């Protein structure tokens, strides 16, 4: 075996040892950015090096700054587990070195995407003939879906946006829920639709679009309309009332896009599916693999009912590439990239790993864990659950009145410094909260209880230190 191949074995050995240890390890404090940057800082290498030494150096210098995102007590953001089976499949994607651009270059990578796409549509209860682009995450999935939307609504009024661009095109009205995710605005920005040139639709106290307000906005809109809803608000976990708003959008001839980065997976869990009832009536859906499906990073899916609009918006043609038409599905037809990672391997492996029943149980289990943690925290003096828990996300606030922002931020810092669990902060309706996302297959009820104990201990400490009456 040559030195490069030995380096692959070294990396695998180190990776396995890391995952074995992190499963039970505390969220120990990690070295910060500046420390790690200093550890790597060096002049540009003039000469090449030894493969095994390079990998050993990478492991040694990077390890102190590797946050345990795959650990059982990580609730910081909606981050799945990078499940070992998905990682193993992803290793092969790298080792096989497949450029998953088209069926000729990469028959296996292309075929497995097609199969995994069918499984995804089945699991998510979406139309079986919708097209699926395997992208880096929900940010790009939102962008791709909105590009298809832009193409379709302008085609209906006789404008070819792919050929002629937006200058001189009939103006598109974009309706968006008031509590949409920041990345949807990025998609609008990339597409020339404007992050600010939107009409915001009023939402309720939990962040759900109000159907009456949605209907009024549709009535007031002139010309082509794209409406953007979401499954899974990032702070409250709520889903928009699709069964009400999707028929309204359809009747008005508007394209309805759903950002369902994590929340769309409620569809795969029968007990939670009522939350997303009617979502299948939309025209496009963005979701992630690296959140609730537990694939390694990066993995997202852009799903579009009108596959012709999807292909029109994304397909790349050149004389040296096979034509995009035909029965065979080229991976690049539905994504912005030509050369790309073979993400289908990990997606296929994770669906095989969990199965329909495993995904349903996992989603349900995470929702139960979230409800349990929220209920325990809310029962403590001085800790308030900010909104009811319907899915896997919840928020708590510490202390009362004018001091609550300061005490909440201090408690978050204390929890992070204690490093037993990892949680972060967010602002909701102008107030600071501690936000909890339960989305890793590594998280057990016992890990959740240990984390709640740590949060309560941190709060007691903050309460003691920071709210002493002035004497
Ligand atoms: C995470 C998230 C996104 C962005 O997804 P990425 O995978 O980070 O690109 C978009 N919308 C919602 C609701 C999310 O939770």
GROMACS .gro file of C-alpha atoms and ligand atoms in nm:
model
  486
    1UNK     CA    1   0.000   0.000   0.000
    2UNK     CA    2   0.146   0.341  -0.086
    3UNK     CA    3   0.167   0.626   0.165
    4UNK     CA    4  -0.147   0.799   0.039
    5UNK     CA    5  -0.356   0.487   0.089
    6UNK     CA    6  -0.213   0.442   0.437
    7UNK     CA    7  -0.321   0.801   0.511
    8UNK     CA    8  -0.678   0.704   0.416
    9UNK     CA    9  -0.663   0.418   0.667
   10UNK     CA   10  -0.522   0.651   0.936
   11UNK     CA   11  -0.806   0.898   0.877
   12UNK     CA   12  -1.064   0.621   0.902
   13UNK     CA   13  -0.913   0.489   1.226
   14UNK     CA   14  -0.904   0.835   1.382
   15UNK     CA   15  -1.258   0.912   1.266
   16UNK     CA   16  -1.396   0.592   1.414
   17UNK     CA   17  -1.217   0.653   1.745
   18UNK     CA   18  -1.360   1.006   1.755
   19UNK     CA   19  -1.716   0.890   1.697
   20UNK     CA   20  -1.682   0.612   1.952
   21UNK     CA   21  -1.570   0.858   2.218
   22UNK     CA   22  -1.808   1.143   2.135
   23UNK     CA   23  -2.112   0.923   2.182
   24UNK     CA   24  -2.070   0.945   2.560
   25UNK     CA   25  -1.838   1.239   2.598
   26UNK     CA   26  -1.923   1.567   2.762
   27UNK     CA   27  -1.947   1.871   2.542
   28UNK     CA   28  -1.604   1.969   2.666
   29UNK     CA   29  -1.500   2.327   2.603
   30UNK     CA   30  -1.338   2.353   2.262
   31UNK     CA   31  -1.052   2.572   2.154
   32UNK     CA   32  -1.170   2.889   1.987
   33UNK     CA   33  -1.120   3.007   1.632
   34UNK     CA   34  -0.816   3.223   1.712
   35UNK     CA   35  -0.635   2.936   1.885
   36UNK     CA   36  -0.693   2.694   1.600
   37UNK     CA   37  -0.605   2.955   1.342
   38UNK     CA   38  -0.275   3.014   1.520
   39UNK     CA   39  -0.211   2.639   1.530
   40UNK     CA   40  -0.245   2.619   1.151
   41UNK     CA   41  -0.085   2.951   1.060
   42UNK     CA   42   0.223   2.886   0.846
   43UNK     CA   43   0.373   3.018   0.524
   44UNK     CA   44   0.241   2.866   0.202
   45UNK     CA   45   0.413   2.526   0.168
   46UNK     CA   46   0.685   2.537  -0.097
   47UNK     CA   47   0.736   2.162  -0.110
   48UNK     CA   48   0.494   1.869  -0.092
   49UNK     CA   49   0.474   1.647   0.214
   50UNK     CA   50   0.424   1.296   0.339
   51UNK     CA   51   0.056   1.187   0.326
   52UNK     CA   52   0.049   1.018   0.665
   53UNK     CA   53   0.225   1.311   0.831
   54UNK     CA   54  -0.018   1.555   0.671
   55UNK     CA   55  -0.321   1.368   0.801
   56UNK     CA   56  -0.164   1.325   1.145
   57UNK     CA   57  -0.094   1.699   1.156
   58UNK     CA   58  -0.451   1.780   1.053
   59UNK     CA   59  -0.594   1.558   1.326
   60UNK     CA   60  -0.361   1.693   1.593
   61UNK     CA   61  -0.415   2.059   1.516
   62UNK     CA   62  -0.788   2.050   1.434
   63UNK     CA   63  -0.908   1.817   1.710
   64UNK     CA   64  -0.909   2.075   1.993
   65UNK     CA   65  -1.153   2.288   1.793
   66UNK     CA   66  -1.394   2.015   1.687
   67UNK     CA   67  -1.726   2.084   1.856
   68UNK     CA   68  -1.924   1.773   1.947
   69UNK     CA   69  -2.211   1.842   1.707
   70UNK     CA   70  -2.274   1.468   1.682
   71UNK     CA   71  -2.285   1.422   2.060
   72UNK     CA   72  -2.605   1.332   2.246
   73UNK     CA   73  -2.642   1.667   2.424
   74UNK     CA   74  -2.610   1.903   2.131
   75UNK     CA   75  -2.923   2.118   2.094
   76UNK     CA   76  -2.765   2.433   1.956
   77UNK     CA   77  -2.908   2.448   1.608
   78UNK     CA   78  -3.109   2.207   1.397
   79UNK     CA   79  -2.817   1.977   1.332
   80UNK     CA   80  -2.858   1.605   1.271
   81UNK     CA   81  -2.612   1.339   1.373
   82UNK     CA   82  -2.402   1.278   1.058
   83UNK     CA   83  -2.499   0.915   1.123
   84UNK     CA   84  -2.205   0.671   1.087
   85UNK     CA   85  -2.383   0.480   0.808
   86UNK     CA   86  -2.428   0.802   0.614
   87UNK     CA   87  -2.067   0.899   0.680
   88UNK     CA   88  -1.948   0.558   0.559
   89UNK     CA   89  -2.146   0.599   0.236
   90UNK     CA   90  -2.012   0.952   0.202
   91UNK     CA   91  -1.654   0.826   0.244
   92UNK     CA   92  -1.717   0.601  -0.052
   93UNK     CA   93  -1.856   0.895  -0.251
   94UNK     CA   94  -1.520   1.068  -0.194
   95UNK     CA   95  -1.306   0.760  -0.241
   96UNK     CA   96  -1.480   0.661  -0.562
   97UNK     CA   97  -1.419   1.018  -0.674
   98UNK     CA   98  -1.735   1.037  -0.880
   99UNK     CA   99  -1.826   1.363  -1.042
  100UNK     CA  100  -2.202   1.320  -1.026
  101UNK     CA  101  -2.277   1.550  -1.319
  102UNK     CA  102  -2.443   1.308  -1.557
  103UNK     CA  103  -2.534   0.945  -1.617
  104UNK     CA  104  -2.245   0.885  -1.856
  105UNK     CA  105  -1.978   1.013  -1.617
  106UNK     CA  106  -2.128   0.851  -1.309
  107UNK     CA  107  -2.385   0.578  -1.376
  108UNK     CA  108  -2.408   0.457  -1.014
  109UNK     CA  109  -2.417   0.802  -0.856
  110UNK     CA  110  -2.689   0.907  -1.103
  111UNK     CA  111  -2.900   0.594  -1.068
  112UNK     CA  112  -2.889   0.590  -0.688
  113UNK     CA  113  -3.003   0.956  -0.682
  114UNK     CA  114  -3.301   0.866  -0.894
  115UNK     CA  115  -3.396   0.581  -0.659
  116UNK     CA  116  -3.336   0.791  -0.345
  117UNK     CA  117  -3.546   1.074  -0.497
  118UNK     CA  118  -3.839   0.835  -0.535
  119UNK     CA  119  -3.801   0.718  -0.175
  120UNK     CA  120  -3.789   1.078  -0.049
  121UNK     CA  121  -4.111   1.169  -0.228
  122UNK     CA  122  -4.277   0.859  -0.088
  123UNK     CA  123  -4.159   0.924   0.271
  124UNK     CA  124  -4.254   1.293   0.257
  125UNK     CA  125  -4.595   1.225   0.100
  126UNK     CA  126  -4.523   1.445  -0.203
  127UNK     CA  127  -4.632   1.390  -0.566
  128UNK     CA  128  -4.444   1.090  -0.707
  129UNK     CA  129  -4.365   1.268  -1.034
  130UNK     CA  130  -4.208   1.576  -0.872
  131UNK     CA  131  -3.840   1.634  -0.955
  132UNK     CA  132  -3.571   1.636  -0.688
  133UNK     CA  133  -3.240   1.821  -0.701
  134UNK     CA  134  -2.973   1.701  -0.456
  135UNK     CA  135  -2.817   2.022  -0.327
  136UNK     CA  136  -2.601   2.139  -0.037
  137UNK     CA  137  -2.884   2.230   0.199
  138UNK     CA  138  -3.215   2.407   0.237
  139UNK     CA  139  -3.063   2.745   0.152
  140UNK     CA  140  -2.977   2.629  -0.198
  141UNK     CA  141  -3.295   2.420  -0.214
  142UNK     CA  142  -3.499   2.736  -0.149
  143UNK     CA  143  -3.302   2.915  -0.421
  144UNK     CA  144  -3.354   2.633  -0.673
  145UNK     CA  145  -3.727   2.603  -0.599
  146UNK     CA  146  -3.775   2.979  -0.626
  147UNK     CA  147  -3.585   2.977  -0.957
  148UNK     CA  148  -3.832   2.718  -1.086
  149UNK     CA  149  -4.117   2.932  -0.950
  150UNK     CA  150  -3.981   3.242  -1.124
  151UNK     CA  151  -3.954   3.051  -1.450
  152UNK     CA  152  -4.307   2.909  -1.430
  153UNK     CA  153  -4.497   3.222  -1.326
  154UNK     CA  154  -4.325   3.428  -1.596
  155UNK     CA  155  -4.370   3.161  -1.863
  156UNK     CA  156  -4.745   3.176  -1.793
  157UNK     CA  157  -4.744   3.543  -1.895
  158UNK     CA  158  -4.529   3.478  -2.200
  159UNK     CA  159  -4.189   3.576  -2.063
  160UNK     CA  160  -3.881   3.353  -2.096
  161UNK     CA  161  -3.675   3.455  -1.794
  162UNK     CA  162  -3.394   3.208  -1.864
  163UNK     CA  163  -3.335   3.366  -2.204
  164UNK     CA  164  -3.431   3.727  -2.144
  165UNK     CA  165  -3.366   3.788  -1.775
  166UNK     CA  166  -3.569   4.008  -1.547
  167UNK     CA  167  -3.514   4.349  -1.708
  168UNK     CA  168  -3.843   4.440  -1.872
  169UNK     CA  169  -4.021   4.132  -1.737
  170UNK     CA  170  -4.370   4.163  -1.587
  171UNK     CA  171  -4.316   4.235  -1.215
  172UNK     CA  172  -4.362   3.935  -0.983
  173UNK     CA  173  -4.535   3.982  -0.649
  174UNK     CA  174  -4.363   3.781  -0.376
  175UNK     CA  175  -4.572   3.705  -0.067
  176UNK     CA  176  -4.386   3.576   0.238
  177UNK     CA  177  -4.485   3.486   0.593
  178UNK     CA  178  -4.366   3.735   0.854
  179UNK     CA  179  -4.164   3.467   1.035
  180UNK     CA  180  -3.988   3.311   0.737
  181UNK     CA  181  -3.628   3.188   0.765
  182UNK     CA  182  -3.346   3.426   0.669
  183UNK     CA  183  -3.223   3.193   0.394
  184UNK     CA  184  -3.541   3.233   0.190
  185UNK     CA  185  -3.456   3.602   0.160
  186UNK     CA  186  -3.112   3.496   0.035
  187UNK     CA  187  -3.277   3.294  -0.240
  188UNK     CA  188  -3.485   3.597  -0.340
  189UNK     CA  189  -3.169   3.808  -0.339
  190UNK     CA  190  -2.977   3.570  -0.568
  191UNK     CA  191  -3.271   3.555  -0.810
  192UNK     CA  192  -3.310   3.927  -0.863
  193UNK     CA  193  -3.646   3.917  -0.689
  194UNK     CA  194  -3.511   4.129  -0.407
  195UNK     CA  195  -3.488   4.045  -0.039
  196UNK     CA  196  -3.684   4.361   0.051
  197UNK     CA  197  -3.911   4.374  -0.252
  198UNK     CA  198  -4.156   4.136  -0.084
  199UNK     CA  199  -4.498   4.164   0.065
  200UNK     CA  200  -4.500   4.028   0.418
  201UNK     CA  201  -4.805   3.832   0.525
  202UNK     CA  202  -4.903   3.868   0.889
  203UNK     CA  203  -4.850   3.567   1.114
  204UNK     CA  204  -4.997   3.463   1.449
  205UNK     CA  205  -4.818   3.472   1.785
  206UNK     CA  206  -4.636   3.145   1.706
  207UNK     CA  207  -4.531   3.246   1.355
  208UNK     CA  208  -4.800   3.082   1.139
  209UNK     CA  209  -4.934   3.269   0.835
  210UNK     CA  210  -5.285   3.401   0.902
  211UNK     CA  211  -5.510   3.260   0.626
  212UNK     CA  212  -5.727   3.572   0.608
  213UNK     CA  213  -5.424   3.793   0.567
  214UNK     CA  214  -5.292   3.555   0.302
  215UNK     CA  215  -5.619   3.571   0.109
  216UNK     CA  216  -5.619   3.951   0.126
  217UNK     CA  217  -5.262   3.966  -0.002
  218UNK     CA  218  -5.354   3.737  -0.292
  219UNK     CA  219  -5.658   3.953  -0.371
  220UNK     CA  220  -5.445   4.267  -0.374
  221UNK     CA  221  -5.166   4.118  -0.586
  222UNK     CA  222  -5.147   4.195  -0.956
  223UNK     CA  223  -4.951   3.995  -1.212
  224UNK     CA  224  -4.754   3.676  -1.145
  225UNK     CA  225  -4.739   3.572  -0.777
  226UNK     CA  226  -4.497   3.354  -0.580
  227UNK     CA  227  -4.606   3.280  -0.222
  228UNK     CA  228  -4.364   3.143   0.036
  229UNK     CA  229  -4.473   2.942   0.339
  230UNK     CA  230  -4.286   2.720   0.580
  231UNK     CA  231  -4.301   2.389   0.764
  232UNK     CA  232  -4.107   2.427   1.088
  233UNK     CA  233  -4.053   2.779   1.217
  234UNK     CA  234  -3.696   2.789   1.346
  235UNK     CA  235  -3.791   2.913   1.696
  236UNK     CA  236  -4.136   2.767   1.760
  237UNK     CA  237  -4.138   2.469   1.522
  238UNK     CA  238  -4.488   2.554   1.394
  239UNK     CA  239  -4.605   2.490   1.038
  240UNK     CA  240  -4.818   2.718   0.824
  241UNK     CA  241  -5.184   2.614   0.772
  242UNK     CA  242  -5.124   2.455   0.431
  243UNK     CA  243  -5.469   2.296   0.400
  244UNK     CA  244  -5.615   2.647   0.408
  245UNK     CA  245  -5.359   2.851   0.220
  246UNK     CA  246  -5.260   2.605  -0.056
  247UNK     CA  247  -5.608   2.603  -0.216
  248UNK     CA  248  -5.614   2.985  -0.193
  249UNK     CA  249  -5.281   3.005  -0.376
  250UNK     CA  250  -5.396   2.758  -0.636
  251UNK     CA  251  -5.725   2.943  -0.697
  252UNK     CA  252  -5.530   3.267  -0.745
  253UNK     CA  253  -5.285   3.103  -0.987
  254UNK     CA  254  -4.996   3.170  -0.749
  255UNK     CA  255  -4.696   2.940  -0.708
  256UNK     CA  256  -4.672   2.818  -0.347
  257UNK     CA  257  -4.324   2.731  -0.220
  258UNK     CA  258  -4.265   2.569   0.119
  259UNK     CA  259  -3.943   2.600   0.315
  260UNK     CA  260  -3.952   2.273   0.510
  261UNK     CA  261  -3.584   2.240   0.604
  262UNK     CA  262  -3.667   2.023   0.903
  263UNK     CA  263  -4.044   2.055   0.953
  264UNK     CA  264  -4.135   1.878   0.629
  265UNK     CA  265  -4.021   1.557   0.799
  266UNK     CA  266  -4.336   1.572   1.016
  267UNK     CA  267  -4.490   1.421   0.703
  268UNK     CA  268  -4.287   1.105   0.762
  269UNK     CA  269  -4.420   1.056   1.118
  270UNK     CA  270  -4.791   0.965   1.125
  271UNK     CA  271  -4.851   1.119   1.471
  272UNK     CA  272  -4.704   1.456   1.361
  273UNK     CA  273  -4.830   1.457   1.002
  274UNK     CA  274  -5.147   1.654   1.095
  275UNK     CA  275  -4.913   1.952   1.152
  276UNK     CA  276  -4.821   1.956   0.783
  277UNK     CA  277  -5.165   1.856   0.648
  278UNK     CA  278  -5.211   1.989   0.296
  279UNK     CA  279  -4.840   2.062   0.237
  280UNK     CA  280  -4.847   1.822  -0.059
  281UNK     CA  281  -5.073   2.074  -0.238
  282UNK     CA  282  -4.785   2.320  -0.276
  283UNK     CA  283  -4.576   2.360  -0.592
  284UNK     CA  284  -4.226   2.327  -0.449
  285UNK     CA  285  -4.059   2.219  -0.128
  286UNK     CA  286  -3.711   2.269   0.016
  287UNK     CA  287  -3.582   2.031   0.280
  288UNK     CA  288  -3.260   1.908   0.433
  289UNK     CA  289  -3.093   1.569   0.458
  290UNK     CA  290  -2.840   1.689   0.714
  291UNK     CA  291  -3.107   1.784   0.966
  292UNK     CA  292  -3.370   1.520   1.033
  293UNK     CA  293  -3.251   1.250   0.793
  294UNK     CA  294  -2.915   1.253   0.979
  295UNK     CA  295  -2.699   1.247   0.665
  296UNK     CA  296  -2.353   1.400   0.690
  297UNK     CA  297  -2.305   1.755   0.565
  298UNK     CA  298  -2.390   1.874   0.313
  299UNK     CA  299  -2.725   1.749   0.192
  300UNK     CA  300  -3.051   1.915   0.093
  301UNK     CA  301  -3.332   1.852  -0.155
  302UNK     CA  302  -3.506   2.091  -0.394
  303UNK     CA  303  -3.839   1.932  -0.486
  304UNK     CA  304  -4.059   2.075  -0.762
  305UNK     CA  305  -4.399   1.959  -0.886
  306UNK     CA  306  -4.343   2.106  -1.234
  307UNK     CA  307  -4.027   1.921  -1.331
  308UNK     CA  308  -4.010   2.103  -1.667
  309UNK     CA  309  -3.988   2.440  -1.490
  310UNK     CA  310  -3.728   2.294  -1.253
  311UNK     CA  311  -3.514   2.169  -1.543
  312UNK     CA  312  -3.561   2.492  -1.740
  313UNK     CA  313  -3.432   2.693  -1.445
  314UNK     CA  314  -3.128   2.472  -1.378
  315UNK     CA  315  -3.022   2.256  -1.673
  316UNK     CA  316  -2.682   2.324  -1.826
  317UNK     CA  317  -2.621   2.242  -2.191
  318UNK     CA  318  -2.294   2.223  -2.383
  319UNK     CA  319  -2.180   2.029  -2.686
  320UNK     CA  320  -1.951   1.805  -2.479
  321UNK     CA  321  -2.229   1.711  -2.234
  322UNK     CA  322  -2.492   1.447  -2.302
  323UNK     CA  323  -2.833   1.604  -2.380
  324UNK     CA  324  -3.057   1.655  -2.075
  325UNK     CA  325  -3.368   1.506  -2.233
  326UNK     CA  326  -3.456   1.139  -2.230
  327UNK     CA  327  -3.555   0.872  -1.980
  328UNK     CA  328  -3.228   0.893  -1.790
  329UNK     CA  329  -3.208   1.150  -1.515
  330UNK     CA  330  -2.889   1.354  -1.511
  331UNK     CA  331  -2.818   1.480  -1.158
  332UNK     CA  332  -2.712   1.821  -1.288
  333UNK     CA  333  -3.050   1.889  -1.453
  334UNK     CA  334  -3.203   1.996  -1.122
  335UNK     CA  335  -2.919   2.177  -0.941
  336UNK     CA  336  -2.705   2.488  -1.000
  337UNK     CA  337  -2.375   2.298  -1.023
  338UNK     CA  338  -2.228   2.089  -1.302
  339UNK     CA  339  -1.943   1.908  -1.125
  340UNK     CA  340  -2.069   1.797  -0.790
  341UNK     CA  341  -2.052   1.558  -0.500
  342UNK     CA  342  -2.244   1.230  -0.528
  343UNK     CA  343  -2.487   1.308  -0.245
  344UNK     CA  344  -2.721   1.026  -0.341
  345UNK     CA  345  -2.501   0.761  -0.180
  346UNK     CA  346  -2.542   0.900   0.174
  347UNK     CA  347  -2.912   0.976   0.122
  348UNK     CA  348  -2.977   0.623  -0.002
  349UNK     CA  349  -2.777   0.475   0.287
  350UNK     CA  350  -2.962   0.678   0.553
  351UNK     CA  351  -3.305   0.587   0.420
  352UNK     CA  352  -3.193   0.220   0.413
  353UNK     CA  353  -3.049   0.258   0.764
  354UNK     CA  354  -3.361   0.403   0.928
  355UNK     CA  355  -3.641   0.283   0.703
  356UNK     CA  356  -3.987   0.435   0.701
  357UNK     CA  357  -4.058   0.308   1.053
  358UNK     CA  358  -3.724   0.426   1.189
  359UNK     CA  359  -3.770   0.777   1.052
  360UNK     CA  360  -4.123   0.799   1.192
  361UNK     CA  361  -4.008   0.676   1.535
  362UNK     CA  362  -3.710   0.912   1.540
  363UNK     CA  363  -3.913   1.223   1.451
  364UNK     CA  364  -4.177   1.132   1.709
  365UNK     CA  365  -3.912   1.055   1.972
  366UNK     CA  366  -3.741   1.392   1.917
  367UNK     CA  367  -4.075   1.572   1.954
  368UNK     CA  368  -4.143   1.386   2.279
  369UNK     CA  369  -3.795   1.469   2.410
  370UNK     CA  370  -3.849   1.838   2.326
  371UNK     CA  371  -4.185   1.841   2.506
  372UNK     CA  372  -4.033   1.666   2.808
  373UNK     CA  373  -3.739   1.906   2.834
  374UNK     CA  374  -3.968   2.206   2.792
  375UNK     CA  375  -4.206   2.083   3.059
  376UNK     CA  376  -3.925   2.018   3.310
  377UNK     CA  377  -3.770   2.360   3.252
  378UNK     CA  378  -4.104   2.540   3.269
  379UNK     CA  379  -4.169   2.380   3.609
  380UNK     CA  380  -3.863   2.556   3.755
  381UNK     CA  381  -3.900   2.888   3.933
  382UNK     CA  382  -3.775   3.170   3.715
  383UNK     CA  383  -3.773   2.969   3.391
  384UNK     CA  384  -4.053   3.031   3.141
  385UNK     CA  385  -4.143   2.828   2.836
  386UNK     CA  386  -4.206   3.093   2.571
  387UNK     CA  387  -4.443   2.900   2.340
  388UNK     CA  388  -4.614   2.560   2.340
  389UNK     CA  389  -4.412   2.276   2.188
  390UNK     CA  390  -4.562   2.114   1.881
  391UNK     CA  391  -4.252   1.976   1.711
  392UNK     CA  392  -3.883   1.957   1.807
  393UNK     CA  393  -3.801   2.323   1.871
  394UNK     CA  394  -3.867   2.526   2.183
  395UNK     CA  395  -3.756   2.840   2.364
  396UNK     CA  396  -3.717   2.928   2.730
  397UNK     CA  397  -3.648   3.256   2.901
  398UNK     CA  398  -3.485   3.315   3.238
  399UNK     CA  399  -3.592   3.571   3.501
  400UNK     CA  400  -3.862   3.835   3.461
  401UNK     CA  401  -3.915   4.185   3.344
  402UNK     CA  402  -3.644   4.417   3.230
  403UNK     CA  403  -3.370   4.188   3.359
  404UNK     CA  404  -3.474   3.880   3.165
  405UNK     CA  405  -3.265   3.951   2.854
  406UNK     CA  406  -2.949   3.989   3.060
  407UNK     CA  407  -3.023   3.681   3.272
  408UNK     CA  408  -3.111   3.471   2.968
  409UNK     CA  409  -2.787   3.560   2.789
  410UNK     CA  410  -2.589   3.494   3.108
  411UNK     CA  411  -2.752   3.153   3.151
  412UNK     CA  412  -2.676   3.060   2.791
  413UNK     CA  413  -2.313   3.157   2.845
  414UNK     CA  414  -2.296   2.958   3.167
  415UNK     CA  415  -2.443   2.649   2.998
  416UNK     CA  416  -2.190   2.679   2.717
  417UNK     CA  417  -1.903   2.726   2.963
  418UNK     CA  418  -2.014   2.426   3.170
  419UNK     CA  419  -2.006   2.232   2.842
  420UNK     CA  420  -2.229   1.950   2.959
  421UNK     CA  421  -2.479   2.037   2.688
  422UNK     CA  422  -2.472   2.286   2.404
  423UNK     CA  423  -2.757   2.535   2.353
  424UNK     CA  424  -2.759   2.879   2.199
  425UNK     CA  425  -2.959   3.198   2.200
  426UNK     CA  426  -3.200   3.365   1.962
  427UNK     CA  427  -3.435   3.661   1.961
  428UNK     CA  428  -3.807   3.602   1.945
  429UNK     CA  429  -4.048   3.896   1.922
  430UNK     CA  430  -3.765   4.121   2.043
  431UNK     CA  431  -3.675   3.914   2.350
  432UNK     CA  432  -3.367   3.698   2.403
  433UNK     CA  433  -3.442   3.330   2.455
  434UNK     CA  434  -3.247   3.007   2.491
  435UNK     CA  435  -3.341   2.794   2.195
  436UNK     CA  436  -3.343   2.416   2.196
  437UNK     CA  437  -3.347   2.197   1.885
  438UNK     CA  438  -3.386   1.823   1.926
  439UNK     CA  439  -3.279   1.667   1.599
  440UNK     CA  440  -2.996   1.419   1.652
  441UNK     CA  441  -3.041   1.044   1.653
  442UNK     CA  442  -2.776   1.037   1.929
  443UNK     CA  443  -3.003   1.223   2.173
  444UNK     CA  444  -3.175   0.999   2.426
  445UNK     CA  445  -3.426   1.084   2.698
  446UNK     CA  446  -3.146   1.030   2.954
  447UNK     CA  447  -2.916   1.272   2.766
  448UNK     CA  448  -3.203   1.521   2.762
  449UNK     CA  449  -3.249   1.492   3.138
  450UNK     CA  450  -2.876   1.538   3.201
  451UNK     CA  451  -2.894   1.850   2.983
  452UNK     CA  452  -3.199   1.987   3.164
  453UNK     CA  453  -3.018   1.935   3.496
  454UNK     CA  454  -2.723   2.131   3.356
  455UNK     CA  455  -2.948   2.415   3.237
  456UNK     CA  456  -3.122   2.437   3.573
  457UNK     CA  457  -2.786   2.436   3.756
  458UNK     CA  458  -2.658   2.712   3.529
  459UNK     CA  459  -2.972   2.918   3.592
  460UNK     CA  460  -2.944   2.873   3.971
  461UNK     CA  461  -2.585   2.994   3.952
  462UNK     CA  462  -2.681   3.297   3.742
  463UNK     CA  463  -2.972   3.374   3.973
  464UNK     CA  464  -2.740   3.362   4.272
  465UNK     CA  465  -2.463   3.567   4.113
  466UNK     CA  466  -2.659   3.821   3.917
  467UNK     CA  467  -2.982   3.896   4.099
  468UNK     CA  468  -2.848   3.965   4.451
  469UNK     CA  469  -3.057   4.240   4.604
  470UNK     CA  470  -2.865   4.563   4.643
  471UNK     CA  471  -2.788   4.618   5.013
  472LIG     C1  472  -3.178   2.528   0.850
  472LIG     C2  473  -3.288   2.598   0.780
  472LIG     C3  474  -3.268   2.656   0.655
  472LIG     C4  475  -3.134   2.660   0.589
  472LIG     O1  476  -3.088   2.531   0.563
  472LIG     P1  477  -2.934   2.498   0.541
  472LIG     O2  478  -2.934   2.350   0.536
  472LIG     O3  479  -2.862   2.554   0.659
  472LIG     O4  480  -2.892   2.559   0.413
  472LIG     C5  481  -3.377   2.714   0.591
  472LIG     N1  482  -3.497   2.717   0.650
  472LIG     C6  483  -3.520   2.664   0.771
  472LIG     C7  484  -3.657   2.668   0.830
  472LIG     C8  485  -3.416   2.601   0.841
  472LIG     O5  486  -3.438   2.546   0.960
   0.00000   0.00000   0.00000
